[in-house]
Amino acid sequence: MALLEIKDLHASVADKPILKGINLTINPGEVHAIMGPNGSGKSTLSNVLAGNEAYEKTAGQVLFDGLDLDELAAHERACAGMFLAFQYPVEIPGISNMYFLKAAVNAVRKYRGQEQLDAMDFLDLVEDKKKVVKIRDDLLERAVNSGFSGGEKKRNEIFQMAMLEPKLGILDETDSGLDIDALRIVSDGVNALRGPDRGFLVITHYQRLLDYIVPDFVHVLVKGQIVKSGGKELALELENEGYASWVGEEGV
Amino acid sequence: MDLKLLRDRAENAFRENGFPTSRDELWRFTDVSPVAAAAFDGAWKPADIPFVPLGSVVAVFENGKLSLEKSNLDGLPAGLHVGSIMDQADERLGSLADAQSAFVSANTAYFSDGLHIQADDGVQVDEPIHLVFLADADGMAFHVRNLISCGAGSKLTVVEEYIGGADDSAYWTNAVTEVFVGDEGTVDHYKVQRESGGAFHFQTIEASVGANAVFSNHAITIGSRLGRNDIRGKLTGEGGEAVCNGLYLLKDRQLFDTHMFMDHAVPQCNSHELYKGILDEKARAVFCGRILVQQDAQQTDAVQSNKNLLLSRGAKVNTLPQLEIYADDVKCTHGATVGELDEQALYYLQTRGIDPAAGHAMLTFAFANEVLDEVKCRPAKAHIEKLVHEWLDQVSA
Amino acid sequence: MKIENEKSFDEIAEKEYKYGFVTDIESDSLPPGLNEEIVREISRRKNEPEWLTEWRVKAFHHWTTLEQPQWAKVEFPPIDYQAVSYYSAPKRKIDAPKSLDEVDPELLETYEKLGIPLREQEVLAGVVAVDAVFDSVSVATTFKGKLEEMGIIFCSFSEAVKDHPELVKKYLGSVVPYKDNYFATLNSAVFSDGSFCYVPPGVRCPMELSTYFRINAANTGQFERTLLIADEGAYVSYLEGCTAPQRDENQLHAAVVELIAHKDAKIKYSTVQNWYPGDKDGKGGIYNFVTKRGHCRGDNSKISWTQVETGSAITWKYPSCILKGDNSVGEFYSVAVTNNMQQADTGTKMIHIGKNTKSTIVSKGISAGRAQNSYRGLVRVQETAENARNFSQCDSMLIGDQCGAHTFPYIDINNPTAQVEHEATTTKIGEDQIFYCNQRGLDTEEAVNMIVNGFCKEVFRELPMEFAVEAQKLLGISLEGSVG
């Protein structure tokens, strides 16, 4: 069974149509990259998939692990194994990262019928995951994303992904605002999480990220539609030629 | 000044002026006529109310009277003196507290007990001194007077906790605490107010902060039917620092007023104030924060913020953050917000698997918890966190 | 930020109140003093209908029961209201001028000195229609004919009382009732003239409407009244300018402005206030006590106030919006500059009543010399105002260590769906900023001007173009001599 199956997806923001018929299938173990210029609908796609109510799905169907997404609220999608790494992670002053993560891990475990983790088990899990995705202890003690640098926020997103062990990870322009060192650290984390049962949807404007997270498939999103799909070489092609041939001069 | 003379003057002032009315600018939003109208002729009785001591030094007041039996004031470190204010003459008494205030006048005239704490120069005490005021005597007025004196280079942590009985008894706590922080001294002061649902609670806390000294105050308000904190700091020595944070959690028809006044009289001082409030049902909060930067107080850095969360229709907030600035080389900001929980943050929590109800509770706690970030005293912090959780659980139930 | 033009710096060098000349015109004044007879006499001289006379008299009697408010952070000696003359009209050959040709040429010259050419052909290339109020009486209204074709009524208040009594009767006092406050009540009793404007449904007023107020005669109070109505779907942009001659004694100005925006209507009201501020020791200057309020009566209506306050010895004004219609919008953009001994206590009130109402407050206070500058503002969200939004930003700048800058917001929230945010900062001009400018060839005064103009940019960009230029120049003049 496909992990994610998007059929003729249309979506609007504030009554303005953005996505105009997306078709995409992701199987377990596959890494798909979606590339596109600004305003092509990349962030809309990730938000519609994650269930942000500000984005309205107007037509089409999305099956996640065999479940119709229309039936699932945002937190249920998360519990079912969908993880969105935000382009701009939200700051939540007053809640420590650890407290937050424990609540999230236990919510997901509860949904999956697993036992709740007590404080000791949870700390063990954190120690475990810190081996996969490196994160400084002080970031875990501080309030969620509060006062984090851009790179720290992104690293925190990847660490959360490691903790929640999703089936599908969606990375929404995770590379934006990162210098080359931060980009490498974040990518190493993602690569460590790749596996035969887990799919990834990597959304990016630039090819650069795909040097580090090498995709199996690349899709070009322009004006709300996938205009071309191919292998990883398509990303290089885009890097050389830009989006101009699809968008026209005015769109670049 | 001679204590007798001070008391006579205060009594005359109180008799002459009486209680403030809503025509008084400082009392516009808080009607104290229920206090003025009440007769305080109740009889004393012992107060059997449970409490948890936050350290080994505990002073327990039972319906206004220091109970040596319930207190533990033995084995104090050398240079630390703690005892009833009635036994310890201190000429500084009354030198700080605002003589213009009717409540302070009444307190000065009528106080019959309170705690005197003194740390001699260079005496550093890490353990908190816990003042517990238990009250459940219906119809009584408690004029409590405390004086905290921290010598040069000394350090004190003081927690004042006001606990009412569970029976909604109607009494009036009228407390005044004067705090003297000597040069390079540190006073870390907490006030936890959880009076009974029928009580009136008024307190003035007035601090004078010396050069390179630090005064911090955290005021947590949960109880009382009608009340007010007047928290006033005066930075009198260069390099001084004052932190005044607070949290008010109100429900039913509670009305609580906080008036904060920070007086920058000399250069190079900092003051920070963060006040947050959560209001449910028909509760009302008043916050008035005034920062005064006098002409000589160059290089002042003052930040003040008041944030409110309204949980229900009928809850009301009046907030008045004020800046009054007469020096030009200063950095002063204030901010105030009123609103609901952040939708973006709720969505973020949802994408991490947390359902909306749990997310709501988590963010409400987070909102309150920001005030506790700067609480250094660990036992106080744990205690306050527990009280906040209990309050939130009651509200969401 | 670029410097507008060289002329503004020449003007700075003049170091004097540019508008401080006295026009030598005989005026027809009432003797100083205030009683019911004076109030009736004002009404009689203006041939007013009885209902208006009685309204004035009611206001007068109410005024005698009031006390002058004390809450503002301004200090001044008690005003002797009996020493003020409450009516002063320039004497004319005939009763009312029918056209500009009949207006006293000396008056026209005065307006030209003020930079307000009244003659139609000169009126800013035909984009601004002007009503000018000289002392207490409205002198001439330009472009009346052209506006009439569109159904827009723009005339002096007295003419409106004569020609459109039904409109005046319907709206007068409907936003600022005669009992509103001490100064508005006084105005209601003795107001002498002002401007009136009515824009009919669906009409977009094609030009900026403008009023210039000037106090000329000595010992005269000016009490004008402006009433502006935008009917359903209408739009109007209105400009108001004020000047007064330089006199040693203080003069009283207590105006009332009422705005009414019906459904889908929009009103933009801009003021550049440059009354004589007094000399550097605080001698003379105008006491400016003004009540301005707009009522967003209909759904989706909008009222926007922009003010640049550089003049007056004392400024006491709070242009406000009552947001009654659902989705209505109120805005307040203000620059208040005080130098020498000036005192300003100014701000706004935003009263949210309707659903989804929004308000924005941007206030910039600049204080120099020994001046005191206060922002005082109220944001109230009533129980009925679902999803109300307010954002307030109040910034103060101090120039020199003898002045004061204060911020007194009042936030009163009664609905849990409200989102209200208030921010305030106080700063000074950094020496590093000035040095940077010096190093790039600007002298200190130019640098201060530029930095202050940058500080006020958010407000200036709300002003109509020609006003924005004038406002920048005024700012420079006001701050003259404030840096060593």
PDB file of N, CA and C in Angstrom, chain B residues 229-279:
ATOM      1  N   ASN B 229      -2.792  44.834  45.543  1.00  0.00           N
ATOM      2  CA  ASN B 229      -1.387  44.931  45.929  1.00  0.00           C
ATOM      3  C   ASN B 229      -0.869  46.280  45.469  1.00  0.00           C
ATOM      4  N   ASP B 230      -0.249  47.002  46.352  1.00  0.00           N
ATOM      5  CA  ASP B 230       0.502  48.187  45.973  1.00  0.00           C
ATOM      6  C   ASP B 230       1.964  47.819  46.122  1.00  0.00           C
ATOM      7  N   ILE B 231       2.650  47.710  44.992  1.00  0.00           N
ATOM      8  CA  ILE B 231       4.044  47.300  45.073  1.00  0.00           C
ATOM      9  C   ILE B 231       4.890  48.461  44.584  1.00  0.00           C
ATOM     10  N   ARG B 232       5.723  48.968  45.476  1.00  0.00           N
ATOM     11  CA  ARG B 232       6.438  50.203  45.159  1.00  0.00           C
ATOM     12  C   ARG B 232       7.917  50.014  45.425  1.00  0.00           C
ATOM     13  N   GLY B 233       8.706  50.312  44.410  1.00  0.00           N
ATOM     14  CA  GLY B 233      10.148  50.186  44.572  1.00  0.00           C
ATOM     15  C   GLY B 233      10.811  51.518  44.330  1.00  0.00           C
ATOM     16  N   LYS B 234      11.825  51.800  45.117  1.00  0.00           N
ATOM     17  CA  LYS B 234      12.581  53.018  44.876  1.00  0.00           C
ATOM     18  C   LYS B 234      14.049  52.648  44.741  1.00  0.00           C
ATOM     19  N   LEU B 235      14.611  52.982  43.579  1.00  0.00           N
ATOM     20  CA  LEU B 235      16.016  52.681  43.333  1.00  0.00           C
ATOM     21  C   LEU B 235      16.820  53.892  43.779  1.00  0.00           C
ATOM     22  N   THR B 236      17.521  53.726  44.909  1.00  0.00           N
ATOM     23  CA  THR B 236      18.152  54.889  45.543  1.00  0.00           C
ATOM     24  C   THR B 236      19.667  54.901  45.408  1.00  0.00           C
ATOM     25  N   GLY B 237      20.245  53.805  44.889  1.00  0.00           N
ATOM     26  CA  GLY B 237      21.693  53.773  44.727  1.00  0.00           C
ATOM     27  C   GLY B 237      22.039  53.337  43.321  1.00  0.00           C
ATOM     28  N   GLU B 238      23.118  53.876  42.773  1.00  0.00           N
ATOM     29  CA  GLU B 238      23.480  53.551  41.390  1.00  0.00           C
ATOM     30  C   GLU B 238      23.723  52.060  41.234  1.00  0.00           C
ATOM     31  N   GLY B 239      23.349  51.542  40.072  1.00  0.00           N
ATOM     32  CA  GLY B 239      23.583  50.140  39.784  1.00  0.00           C
ATOM     33  C   GLY B 239      22.562  49.201  40.417  1.00  0.00           C
ATOM     34  N   GLY B 240      21.513  49.755  41.011  1.00  0.00           N
ATOM     35  CA  GLY B 240      20.497  48.903  41.626  1.00  0.00           C
ATOM     36  C   GLY B 240      19.607  48.233  40.586  1.00  0.00           C
ATOM     37  N   GLU B 241      18.954  47.168  41.027  1.00  0.00           N
ATOM     38  CA  GLU B 241      18.104  46.433  40.093  1.00  0.00           C
ATOM     39  C   GLU B 241      16.841  45.966  40.819  1.00  0.00           C
ATOM     40  N   ALA B 242      15.722  46.104  40.151  1.00  0.00           N
ATOM     41  CA  ALA B 242      14.470  45.634  40.739  1.00  0.00           C
ATOM     42  C   ALA B 242      13.725  44.791  39.713  1.00  0.00           C
ATOM     43  N   VAL B 243      13.243  43.658  40.163  1.00  0.00           N
ATOM     44  CA  VAL B 243      12.417  42.801  39.313  1.00  0.00           C
ATOM     45  C   VAL B 243      11.089  42.618  40.042  1.00  0.00           C
ATOM     46  N   CYS B 244      10.007  42.995  39.417  1.00  0.00           N
ATOM     47  CA  CYS B 244       8.705  42.808  40.051  1.00  0.00           C
ATOM     48  C   CYS B 244       7.799  42.076  39.083  1.00  0.00           C
ATOM     49  N   ASN B 245       7.602  40.810  39.348  1.00  0.00           N
ATOM     50  CA  ASN B 245       6.754  40.008  38.478  1.00  0.00           C
ATOM     51  C   ASN B 245       5.506  39.585  39.230  1.00  0.00           C
ATOM     52  N   GLY B 246       4.478  39.261  38.481  1.00  0.00           N
ATOM     53  CA  GLY B 246       3.269  38.840  39.168  1.00  0.00           C
ATOM     54  C   GLY B 246       2.358  38.030  38.282  1.00  0.00           C
ATOM     55  N   LEU B 247       1.497  37.285  38.953  1.00  0.00           N
ATOM     56  CA  LEU B 247       0.535  36.451  38.254  1.00  0.00           C
ATOM     57  C   LEU B 247      -0.771  36.511  39.040  1.00  0.00           C
ATOM     58  N   TYR B 248      -1.855  36.870  38.368  1.00  0.00           N
ATOM     59  CA  TYR B 248      -3.144  36.814  39.054  1.00  0.00           C
ATOM     60  C   TYR B 248      -4.072  35.864  38.316  1.00  0.00           C
ATOM     61  N   LEU B 249      -4.646  34.949  39.085  1.00  0.00           N
ATOM     62  CA  LEU B 249      -5.547  33.939  38.533  1.00  0.00           C
ATOM     63  C   LEU B 249      -6.892  34.165  39.209  1.00  0.00           C
ATOM     64  N   LEU B 250      -7.856  34.656  38.448  1.00  0.00           N
ATOM     65  CA  LEU B 250      -9.100  35.082  39.073  1.00  0.00           C
ATOM     66  C   LEU B 250     -10.299  34.424  38.426  1.00  0.00           C
ATOM     67  N   LYS B 251     -11.309  34.158  39.253  1.00  0.00           N
ATOM     68  CA  LYS B 251     -12.550  33.598  38.731  1.00  0.00           C
ATOM     69  C   LYS B 251     -13.732  34.095  39.550  1.00  0.00           C
ATOM     70  N   ASP B 252     -14.870  33.471  39.410  1.00  0.00           N
ATOM     71  CA  ASP B 252     -16.098  33.927  40.094  1.00  0.00           C
ATOM     72  C   ASP B 252     -16.288  35.429  39.839  1.00  0.00           C
ATOM     73  N   ARG B 253     -16.530  36.161  40.935  1.00  0.00           N
ATOM     74  CA  ARG B 253     -16.663  37.612  40.809  1.00  0.00           C
ATOM     75  C   ARG B 253     -15.505  38.328  41.484  1.00  0.00           C
ATOM     76  N   GLN B 254     -14.375  37.686  41.511  1.00  0.00           N
ATOM     77  CA  GLN B 254     -13.216  38.296  42.160  1.00  0.00           C
ATOM     78  C   GLN B 254     -12.806  39.585  41.453  1.00  0.00           C
ATOM     79  N   LEU B 255     -12.361  40.541  42.251  1.00  0.00           N
ATOM     80  CA  LEU B 255     -11.757  41.749  41.688  1.00  0.00           C
ATOM     81  C   LEU B 255     -10.406  41.915  42.350  1.00  0.00           C
ATOM     82  N   PHE B 256      -9.367  41.945  41.529  1.00  0.00           N
ATOM     83  CA  PHE B 256      -8.050  42.186  42.108  1.00  0.00           C
ATOM     84  C   PHE B 256      -7.321  43.270  41.331  1.00  0.00           C
ATOM     85  N   ASP B 257      -6.720  44.144  42.091  1.00  0.00           N
ATOM     86  CA  ASP B 257      -6.079  45.344  41.560  1.00  0.00           C
ATOM     87  C   ASP B 257      -4.597  45.281  41.907  1.00  0.00           C
ATOM     88  N   THR B 258      -3.746  45.553  40.933  1.00  0.00           N
ATOM     89  CA  THR B 258      -2.321  45.661  41.215  1.00  0.00           C
ATOM     90  C   THR B 258      -1.863  47.046  40.820  1.00  0.00           C
ATOM     91  N   HIS B 259      -1.291  47.756  41.742  1.00  0.00           N
ATOM     92  CA  HIS B 259      -0.689  49.041  41.420  1.00  0.00           C
ATOM     93  C   HIS B 259       0.808  48.932  41.679  1.00  0.00           C
ATOM     94  N   MET B 260       1.535  49.163  40.611  1.00  0.00           N
ATOM     95  CA  MET B 260       2.979  48.988  40.695  1.00  0.00           C
ATOM     96  C   MET B 260       3.605  50.349  40.437  1.00  0.00           C
ATOM     97  N   PHE B 261       4.573  50.708  41.240  1.00  0.00           N
ATOM     98  CA  PHE B 261       5.240  51.991  41.034  1.00  0.00           C
ATOM     99  C   PHE B 261       6.740  51.786  41.168  1.00  0.00           C
ATOM    100  N   MET B 262       7.473  52.140  40.136  1.00  0.00           N
ATOM    101  CA  MET B 262       8.924  51.980  40.194  1.00  0.00           C
ATOM    102  C   MET B 262       9.550  53.352  40.016  1.00  0.00           C
ATOM    103  N   ASP B 263      10.286  53.756  41.013  1.00  0.00           N
ATOM    104  CA  ASP B 263      10.845  55.103  41.030  1.00  0.00           C
ATOM    105  C   ASP B 263      12.353  55.028  40.787  1.00  0.00           C
ATOM    106  N   HIS B 264      12.779  55.478  39.612  1.00  0.00           N
ATOM    107  CA  HIS B 264      14.210  55.539  39.317  1.00  0.00           C
ATOM    108  C   HIS B 264      14.707  56.917  39.722  1.00  0.00           C
ATOM    109  N   ALA B 265      15.398  56.970  40.846  1.00  0.00           N
ATOM    110  CA  ALA B 265      15.835  58.266  41.353  1.00  0.00           C
ATOM    111  C   ALA B 265      17.288  58.559  41.005  1.00  0.00           C
ATOM    112  N   VAL B 266      18.042  57.527  40.687  1.00  0.00           N
ATOM    113  CA  VAL B 266      19.480  57.706  40.435  1.00  0.00           C
ATOM    114  C   VAL B 266      19.873  56.975  39.141  1.00  0.00           C
ATOM    115  N   PRO B 267      21.057  57.313  38.592  1.00  0.00           N
ATOM    116  CA  PRO B 267      21.441  56.733  37.300  1.00  0.00           C
ATOM    117  C   PRO B 267      21.744  55.242  37.352  1.00  0.00           C
ATOM    118  N   GLN B 268      21.731  54.664  36.178  1.00  0.00           N
ATOM    119  CA  GLN B 268      22.240  53.302  35.943  1.00  0.00           C
ATOM    120  C   GLN B 268      21.545  52.212  36.735  1.00  0.00           C
ATOM    121  N   CYS B 269      20.243  52.299  36.821  1.00  0.00           N
ATOM    122  CA  CYS B 269      19.498  51.217  37.452  1.00  0.00           C
ATOM    123  C   CYS B 269      18.615  50.523  36.416  1.00  0.00           C
ATOM    124  N   ASN B 270      18.310  49.275  36.711  1.00  0.00           N
ATOM    125  CA  ASN B 270      17.415  48.516  35.837  1.00  0.00           C
ATOM    126  C   ASN B 270      16.161  48.139  36.597  1.00  0.00           C
ATOM    127  N   SER B 271      15.052  48.125  35.902  1.00  0.00           N
ATOM    128  CA  SER B 271      13.876  47.514  36.507  1.00  0.00           C
ATOM    129  C   SER B 271      13.104  46.748  35.439  1.00  0.00           C
ATOM    130  N   HIS B 272      12.601  45.604  35.852  1.00  0.00           N
ATOM    131  CA  HIS B 272      11.848  44.751  34.926  1.00  0.00           C
ATOM    132  C   HIS B 272      10.569  44.324  35.602  1.00  0.00           C
ATOM    133  N   GLU B 273       9.477  44.456  34.892  1.00  0.00           N
ATOM    134  CA  GLU B 273       8.224  43.989  35.462  1.00  0.00           C
ATOM    135  C   GLU B 273       7.461  43.184  34.430  1.00  0.00           C
ATOM    136  N   LEU B 274       7.060  42.001  34.824  1.00  0.00           N
ATOM    137  CA  LEU B 274       6.205  41.186  33.962  1.00  0.00           C
ATOM    138  C   LEU B 274       5.002  40.749  34.793  1.00  0.00           C
ATOM    139  N   TYR B 275       3.838  41.196  34.413  1.00  0.00           N
ATOM    140  CA  TYR B 275       2.617  40.807  35.101  1.00  0.00           C
ATOM    141  C   TYR B 275       1.683  40.107  34.139  1.00  0.00           C
ATOM    142  N   LYS B 276       1.186  38.944  34.563  1.00  0.00           N
ATOM    143  CA  LYS B 276       0.261  38.219  33.701  1.00  0.00           C
ATOM    144  C   LYS B 276      -0.994  37.857  34.477  1.00  0.00           C
ATOM    145  N   GLY B 277      -2.084  37.806  33.753  1.00  0.00           N
ATOM    146  CA  GLY B 277      -3.321  37.465  34.419  1.00  0.00           C
ATOM    147  C   GLY B 277      -4.174  36.538  33.577  1.00  0.00           C
ATOM    148  N   ILE B 278      -4.839  35.600  34.250  1.00  0.00           N
ATOM    149  CA  ILE B 278      -5.822  34.745  33.579  1.00  0.00           C
ATOM    150  C   ILE B 278      -7.148  34.961  34.293  1.00  0.00           C
ATOM    151  N   LEU B 279      -8.168  35.289  33.518  1.00  0.00           N
ATOM    152  CA  LEU B 279      -9.452  35.619  34.128  1.00  0.00           C
ATOM    153  C   LEU B 279     -10.563  34.742  33.595  1.00  0.00           C
TER     154      LEU B 279
END
